[in-house]
XYZ file of N, CA and C in Angstrom:
540
model
N 0.849 -1.172 0.000
C 0.000 0.000 0.000
C 0.896 1.236 0.000
N 0.576 2.203 -0.851
C 1.367 3.417 -0.986
C 0.468 4.625 -0.788
N 0.966 5.631 -0.056
C 0.228 6.877 0.136
C 1.218 8.035 0.160
N 0.737 9.216 -0.222
C 1.583 10.404 -0.188
C 0.711 11.643 -0.014
N 1.322 12.681 0.550
C 0.678 13.987 0.636
C 1.783 15.023 0.767
N 1.479 16.233 0.298
C 2.524 17.239 0.314
C 2.004 18.626 0.610
N 2.967 19.538 0.838
C 2.686 20.935 1.102
C 3.584 21.774 0.199
N 2.999 22.821 -0.379
C 3.756 23.773 -1.173
C 3.748 25.097 -0.426
N 4.926 25.604 -0.063
C 5.030 26.922 0.550
C 5.078 27.934 -0.589
N 4.048 28.771 -0.686
C 3.938 29.699 -1.805
C 4.959 30.832 -1.749
N 5.555 31.079 -0.589
C 6.569 32.123 -0.476
C 7.936 31.593 -0.905
N 8.330 30.443 -0.368
C 9.667 29.887 -0.648
C 9.680 28.938 -1.843
N 8.499 28.493 -2.292
C 8.341 27.517 -3.377
C 8.866 26.136 -2.976
N 9.044 25.909 -1.670
C 9.511 24.607 -1.211
C 8.330 23.630 -1.153
N 8.549 22.466 -1.742
C 7.545 21.398 -1.735
C 8.055 20.315 -0.803
N 7.226 19.956 0.182
C 7.547 18.898 1.133
C 6.532 17.781 0.942
N 7.018 16.569 0.751
C 6.135 15.423 0.512
C 6.450 14.334 1.525
N 5.403 13.829 2.177
C 5.500 12.684 3.074
C 4.952 11.463 2.341
N 5.718 10.375 2.363
C 5.281 9.138 1.709
C 5.312 7.986 2.704
N 4.450 7.020 2.450
C 4.400 5.799 3.252
C 4.152 4.620 2.327
N 4.724 3.501 2.691
C 4.420 2.229 2.040
C 4.294 1.190 3.146
N 3.185 0.477 3.147
C 2.949 -0.560 4.154
C 2.904 -1.900 3.436
N 3.766 -2.796 3.868
C 3.893 -4.098 3.225
C 3.010 -5.120 3.939
N 2.125 -5.755 3.188
C 1.174 -6.706 3.773
C 1.500 -8.153 3.447
N 2.289 -8.375 2.429
C 2.590 -9.744 2.017
C 3.857 -10.279 2.670
N 4.012 -11.578 2.649
C 5.185 -12.208 3.258
C 6.379 -12.209 2.302
N 6.131 -11.949 1.031
C 7.206 -11.915 0.037
C 8.080 -10.693 0.286
N 9.367 -10.869 0.285
C 10.300 -9.771 0.522
C 11.251 -9.628 -0.665
N 10.868 -8.838 -1.674
C 11.752 -8.653 -2.828
C 13.090 -8.061 -2.396
N 14.115 -8.359 -3.157
C 15.450 -7.915 -2.781
C 15.709 -6.451 -3.110
N 15.000 -5.894 -4.060
C 15.285 -4.527 -4.475
C 13.999 -3.736 -4.678
N 13.576 -3.030 -3.632
C 12.385 -2.181 -3.733
C 12.831 -0.727 -3.705
N 12.177 0.121 -4.513
C 12.513 1.536 -4.597
C 11.248 2.379 -4.505
N 11.296 3.413 -3.650
C 10.207 4.383 -3.572
C 10.545 5.532 -4.511
N 9.589 5.907 -5.326
C 9.761 7.003 -6.275
C 8.711 8.066 -5.986
N 9.126 9.328 -5.950
C 8.204 10.438 -5.726
C 8.373 11.415 -6.883
N 7.288 11.649 -7.599
C 7.322 12.495 -8.782
C 6.405 13.707 -8.607
N 6.850 14.828 -9.154
C 6.022 16.026 -9.238
C 5.620 16.161 -10.705
N 4.313 16.232 -10.955
C 3.807 16.415 -12.306
C 3.080 17.749 -12.387
N 2.874 18.216 -13.612
C 2.169 19.479 -13.821
C 1.123 19.292 -14.904
N -0.064 19.824 -14.666
C -1.136 19.817 -15.658
C -1.151 21.144 -16.409
N -1.821 21.142 -17.550
C -2.052 22.352 -18.350
C -0.757 23.054 -18.750
N 0.141 22.282 -19.346
C 1.395 22.829 -19.866
C 1.257 22.907 -21.382
N 1.246 24.122 -21.904
C 1.095 24.312 -23.345
C 2.428 24.125 -24.049
N 2.387 23.384 -25.176
C 3.600 23.184 -25.943
C 3.331 22.363 -27.194
N 4.375 22.090 -27.959
C 4.205 21.308 -29.182
C 3.994 19.827 -28.876
N 3.366 19.122 -29.820
C 3.198 17.674 -29.691
C 3.015 17.098 -31.091
N 3.974 16.332 -31.530
C 3.894 15.715 -32.844
C 2.781 14.674 -32.870
N 1.932 14.729 -33.878
C 0.858 13.757 -34.049
C -0.344 13.972 -33.147
N -0.407 15.079 -32.443
C -1.495 15.304 -31.482
C -2.863 15.314 -32.137
N -2.962 15.873 -33.327
C -4.270 15.957 -33.973
C -4.806 14.581 -34.361
N -3.922 13.606 -34.522
C -4.360 12.248 -34.859
C -4.690 11.424 -33.620
N -3.933 11.622 -32.533
C -4.068 10.749 -31.374
C -4.981 11.317 -30.282
N -4.975 12.626 -30.086
C -5.808 13.221 -29.038
C -6.176 14.647 -29.439
N -7.013 14.790 -30.454
C -7.319 16.114 -30.993
C -8.015 17.044 -29.997
N -8.657 16.494 -28.971
C -9.349 17.322 -27.987
C -8.394 18.236 -27.227
N -7.118 17.889 -27.172
C -6.143 18.671 -26.419
C -5.365 19.658 -27.299
N -5.687 19.689 -28.587
C -5.032 20.632 -29.493
C -5.739 21.976 -29.365
N -4.964 23.020 -29.101
C -5.498 24.370 -28.926
C -5.743 25.023 -30.286
N -6.594 26.048 -30.344
C -6.924 26.683 -31.627
C -5.709 27.144 -32.440
N -4.635 27.571 -31.784
C -3.455 28.048 -32.509
C -2.453 26.920 -32.819
N -2.823 25.659 -32.522
C -2.002 24.523 -32.932
C -1.163 23.873 -31.851
N -0.938 24.568 -30.738
C -0.191 23.944 -29.639
C -1.050 22.889 -28.954
N -0.424 22.107 -28.112
C -1.069 21.000 -27.406
C -1.092 21.311 -25.906
N -2.130 20.918 -25.207
C -2.229 21.098 -23.753
C -1.842 19.780 -23.081
N -0.623 19.748 -22.539
C -0.106 18.541 -21.889
C -0.654 18.424 -20.468
N -0.974 17.211 -20.062
C -1.439 16.907 -18.706
C -0.483 15.874 -18.102
N -0.347 15.909 -16.780
C 0.485 14.941 -16.049
C 1.938 14.948 -16.536
N 2.448 16.112 -16.922
C 3.827 16.209 -17.414
C 4.802 16.067 -16.252
N 5.735 15.156 -16.367
C 6.740 14.972 -15.330
C 7.629 16.202 -15.255
N 7.724 16.793 -14.041
C 8.539 17.991 -13.856
C 9.755 17.736 -12.978
N 9.653 16.783 -12.043
C 10.793 16.505 -11.171
C 10.592 15.163 -10.472
N 11.685 14.420 -10.324
C 11.689 13.206 -9.518
C 12.403 13.531 -8.209
N 11.649 13.639 -7.129
C 12.216 14.010 -5.834
C 13.190 12.965 -5.308
N 13.074 11.743 -5.781
C 13.917 10.637 -5.325
C 14.990 10.273 -6.345
N 15.188 11.105 -7.363
C 16.151 10.784 -8.404
C 15.576 9.774 -9.385
N 16.347 9.453 -10.406
C 15.868 8.602 -11.495
C 15.430 7.209 -11.046
N 16.130 6.592 -10.105
C 15.825 5.215 -9.736
C 15.153 5.083 -8.382
N 14.877 6.163 -7.696
C 14.145 6.079 -6.444
C 15.022 5.906 -5.223
N 14.361 5.838 -4.082
C 15.002 5.680 -2.779
C 14.893 4.214 -2.361
N 16.010 3.600 -2.015
C 16.016 2.182 -1.648
C 15.180 1.930 -0.401
N 14.311 0.939 -0.481
C 13.509 0.494 0.663
C 14.156 -0.788 1.146
N 14.748 -0.751 2.324
C 15.546 -1.889 2.785
C 14.769 -2.905 3.601
N 13.666 -2.494 4.231
C 12.866 -3.424 5.029
C 11.506 -3.579 4.374
N 11.197 -4.794 3.907
C 9.960 -5.010 3.160
C 9.167 -6.216 3.644
N 9.444 -6.729 4.818
C 8.721 -7.897 5.322
C 7.276 -7.579 5.662
N 6.507 -8.623 5.922
C 5.093 -8.482 6.262
C 4.923 -7.529 7.449
N 3.960 -6.632 7.328
C 3.596 -5.644 8.358
C 4.710 -4.645 8.671
N 5.564 -4.348 7.689
C 6.566 -3.303 7.896
C 6.098 -2.022 7.211
N 6.566 -0.906 7.752
C 6.155 0.409 7.267
C 7.377 1.217 6.857
N 7.341 1.738 5.648
C 8.365 2.662 5.154
C 7.754 4.054 5.230
N 8.439 5.002 5.855
C 8.001 6.391 5.925
C 9.193 7.291 5.655
N 8.974 8.301 4.824
C 10.071 9.230 4.554
C 9.499 10.551 4.049
N 10.271 11.612 4.268
C 9.886 12.940 3.811
C 10.927 13.430 2.806
N 10.438 14.042 1.740
C 11.297 14.582 0.700
C 10.959 16.057 0.490
N 11.971 16.854 0.153
C 11.733 18.276 -0.126
C 12.421 18.665 -1.429
N 11.860 19.683 -2.063
C 12.404 20.227 -3.304
C 11.947 21.670 -3.416
N 12.850 22.543 -3.779
C 12.476 23.928 -4.035
C 12.227 24.070 -5.528
N 10.979 24.359 -5.879
C 10.570 24.440 -7.274
C 11.062 25.737 -7.904
N 11.703 25.649 -9.058
C 12.125 26.863 -9.748
C 10.919 27.573 -10.373
N 11.106 28.791 -10.819
C 10.021 29.537 -11.468
C 9.661 28.920 -12.814
N 10.665 28.318 -13.475
C 10.409 27.685 -14.768
C 11.397 26.539 -14.966
N 11.068 25.681 -15.911
C 11.966 24.594 -16.321
C 12.144 24.735 -17.822
N 13.361 25.015 -18.239
C 13.680 25.236 -19.659
C 12.773 26.281 -20.300
N 12.493 27.354 -19.545
C 11.689 28.453 -20.076
C 10.186 28.233 -20.013
N 9.743 27.103 -19.487
C 8.306 26.820 -19.353
C 7.932 27.035 -17.890
N 6.959 27.948 -17.646
C 6.569 28.270 -16.277
C 6.191 27.034 -15.479
N 6.622 27.015 -14.232
C 6.236 25.966 -13.299
C 5.148 26.565 -12.412
N 3.903 26.348 -12.790
C 2.742 26.905 -12.102
C 2.434 26.043 -10.883
N 2.663 26.577 -9.682
C 2.471 25.803 -8.452
C 1.045 25.296 -8.303
N 0.081 26.030 -8.811
C -1.319 25.610 -8.716
C -1.675 24.433 -9.594
N -0.810 24.088 -10.522
C -1.069 22.978 -11.447
C -0.260 21.726 -11.104
N 0.473 21.763 -9.992
C 1.326 20.627 -9.643
C 0.551 19.526 -8.931
N 1.029 18.305 -9.100
C 0.479 17.125 -8.442
C 1.656 16.323 -7.893
N 1.395 15.493 -6.879
C 2.424 14.610 -6.350
C 1.967 13.167 -6.547
N 2.904 12.342 -7.011
C 2.640 10.933 -7.256
C 3.775 10.136 -6.615
N 3.421 9.074 -5.917
C 4.425 8.181 -5.337
C 4.146 6.772 -5.850
N 5.210 6.071 -6.184
C 5.042 4.681 -6.603
C 6.249 3.877 -6.152
N 5.981 2.616 -5.854
C 7.044 1.726 -5.405
C 7.313 0.725 -6.521
N 8.602 0.512 -6.781
C 8.996 -0.370 -7.875
C 9.903 -1.469 -7.353
N 9.811 -2.603 -8.008
C 10.743 -3.696 -7.731
C 11.874 -3.551 -8.732
N 13.054 -3.228 -8.237
C 14.168 -2.928 -9.125
C 13.960 -1.583 -9.804
N 14.407 -1.500 -11.051
C 14.316 -0.237 -11.781
C 13.269 -0.244 -12.882
N 12.386 -1.253 -12.889
C 11.456 -1.284 -14.008
C 10.012 -1.620 -13.647
N 9.757 -2.571 -12.770
C 8.383 -3.013 -12.529
C 7.742 -2.246 -11.381
N 6.718 -1.458 -11.714
C 5.997 -0.699 -10.686
C 4.998 -1.629 -10.013
N 5.079 -1.718 -8.693
C 4.231 -2.616 -7.921
C 2.921 -1.934 -7.527
N 3.007 -0.692 -7.037
C 1.823 0.039 -6.593
C 2.154 1.521 -6.538
N 1.136 2.353 -6.581
C 1.363 3.793 -6.519
C 0.102 4.538 -6.145
N 0.262 5.841 -5.913
C -0.877 6.671 -5.541
C -0.574 8.124 -5.849
N -1.626 8.881 -6.137
C -1.524 10.339 -6.221
C -2.042 10.888 -4.914
N -1.370 11.885 -4.376
C -1.789 12.452 -3.104
C -2.112 13.925 -3.216
N -2.764 14.459 -2.201
C -3.125 15.876 -2.212
C -1.928 16.773 -1.913
N -1.980 17.986 -2.442
C -1.011 19.029 -2.122
C -1.760 20.161 -1.435
N -1.227 20.619 -0.325
C -1.817 21.720 0.428
C -0.915 22.930 0.260
N -1.523 24.105 0.130
C -0.759 25.335 -0.038
C -0.618 26.038 1.298
N 0.596 26.480 1.606
C 0.878 27.211 2.842
C 1.649 28.474 2.479
N 1.812 29.366 3.459
C 2.560 30.587 3.225
C 1.769 31.632 2.475
N 0.438 31.573 2.597
C -0.404 32.538 1.898
C -0.377 33.892 2.605
N -0.638 34.975 1.882
C -0.637 36.309 2.494
C -1.671 36.421 3.606
N -1.403 37.297 4.560
C -2.338 37.525 5.650
C -2.221 38.971 6.115
N -3.172 39.394 6.935
C -3.114 40.737 7.499
C -3.141 40.644 9.018
N -3.252 41.755 9.714
C -3.201 41.764 11.181
C -4.442 41.190 11.837
N -5.544 41.096 11.113
C -6.777 40.587 11.706
C -6.982 39.093 11.485
N -6.415 38.546 10.458
C -6.629 37.121 10.194
C -5.517 36.557 9.354
N -5.264 35.301 9.513
C -4.193 34.658 8.778
C -4.745 33.463 8.031
N -4.559 33.439 6.743
C -4.977 32.304 5.936
C -3.882 31.255 6.033
N -4.145 30.161 6.734
C -3.119 29.155 7.000
C -2.880 28.218 5.829
N -3.942 27.701 5.251
C -3.744 26.737 4.180
C -4.988 26.632 3.320
N -4.777 26.192 2.101
C -5.859 25.920 1.169
C -5.545 24.581 0.548
N -6.522 23.693 0.501
C -6.310 22.412 -0.157
C -7.535 22.068 -0.973
N -7.393 21.122 -1.881
C -8.502 20.681 -2.703
C -8.597 19.176 -2.631
N -9.775 18.661 -2.962
C -9.927 17.216 -3.076
C -9.040 16.730 -4.209
N -8.756 15.440 -4.227
C -7.974 14.891 -5.330
C -8.756 15.085 -6.618
N -8.203 15.846 -7.556
C -8.821 16.077 -8.848
C -7.825 15.610 -9.892
N -8.153 14.543 -10.574
C -7.240 14.024 -11.569
C -7.621 14.560 -12.941
N -8.852 14.378 -13.340
C -9.301 14.857 -14.653
C -10.679 15.486 -14.488
N -10.765 16.560 -13.802
C -12.042 17.209 -13.596
C -11.929 18.695 -13.793
N -13.064 19.341 -13.969
C -13.048 20.786 -14.160
C -13.619 21.518 -12.953
N -14.067 20.791 -11.938
C -14.632 21.412 -10.750
C -13.842 20.952 -9.526
N -13.462 21.898 -8.669
C -12.786 21.551 -7.422
C -13.567 22.136 -6.265
N -13.440 21.539 -5.111
C -14.050 22.041 -3.896
C -12.931 22.337 -2.911
N -12.509 23.611 -2.824
C -11.396 23.924 -1.925
C -11.828 23.938 -0.467
N -10.877 23.659 0.411
C -11.062 23.797 1.850
C -10.132 24.906 2.299
N -10.665 25.902 2.988
C -9.871 27.047 3.419
C -9.940 27.143 4.934
N -8.776 27.281 5.566
C -8.690 27.393 7.016
C -8.224 28.804 7.365
N -9.006 29.508 8.187
C -8.658 30.856 8.636
C -8.381 30.845 10.128
N -7.435 31.702 10.559
C -7.168 31.836 11.979
C -6.983 33.315 12.295
N -7.605 33.777 13.340
C -7.473 35.152 13.785
C -6.205 35.270 14.627
N -5.227 36.043 14.140
C -3.977 36.227 14.869
C -3.878 37.623 15.471
N -4.956 38.398 15.354
C -4.945 39.768 15.858
C -5.678 39.913 17.174
N -5.802 41.169 17.620
C -6.473 41.467 18.877
C -7.961 41.738 18.720
N -8.418 42.006 17.490
C -9.815 42.342 17.236
C -10.598 41.102 16.837
N -11.878 41.114 17.168
C -12.752 40.000 16.754
C -12.880 40.007 15.238
N -12.749 38.864 14.637
C -12.900 38.744 13.189
C -14.312 38.254 12.915
N -15.125 39.096 12.267
C -16.526 38.748 12.029
C -16.815 38.402 10.579
N -15.873 38.665 9.681
C -16.072 38.323 8.273
C -14.717 38.235 7.587
N -14.734 37.629 6.414
C -13.520 37.524 5.596
C -13.917 37.533 4.133
N -13.142 38.199 3.327
C -13.386 38.217 1.883
C -12.363 37.312 1.220
N -12.857 36.368 0.447
C -11.974 35.426 -0.245
C -12.194 35.586 -1.732
């Protein structure tokens, strides 16, 4: 079983991801690797053959709208070695990465990022994986209230999201309303 969740600090652009893998079987493979990937949706760019294979994603001016584009492997190309894999063992680890403003001139939009974790046997066979939520922190605030975090439900291919917003009053005055 694999799970992951992360936080993006909007001020520092630091992404922190917590991952877990819980082993339920008695089989203990010799080479297990945890992989943590950051992907980005809605990346406009060229795509050869797009009009033949997925014309719905071709934009009016001819570019293609890429989804789930790999932007960074937090664990490197081959992942992080998982050394204990026996029945009822738990792997837990935290990874961090400071996201640049762009990658090769293509904007890295923090609002379009996703986190994916998968465990592989060796360097090729993926055993299990999961996409996890990303929560935003470091949002602007004023003296009367502080916006601590905003998160959304897992949205893989949808056009509607339901955000959750947490507010905290850090000032001396009673906070009776907030404009979002």
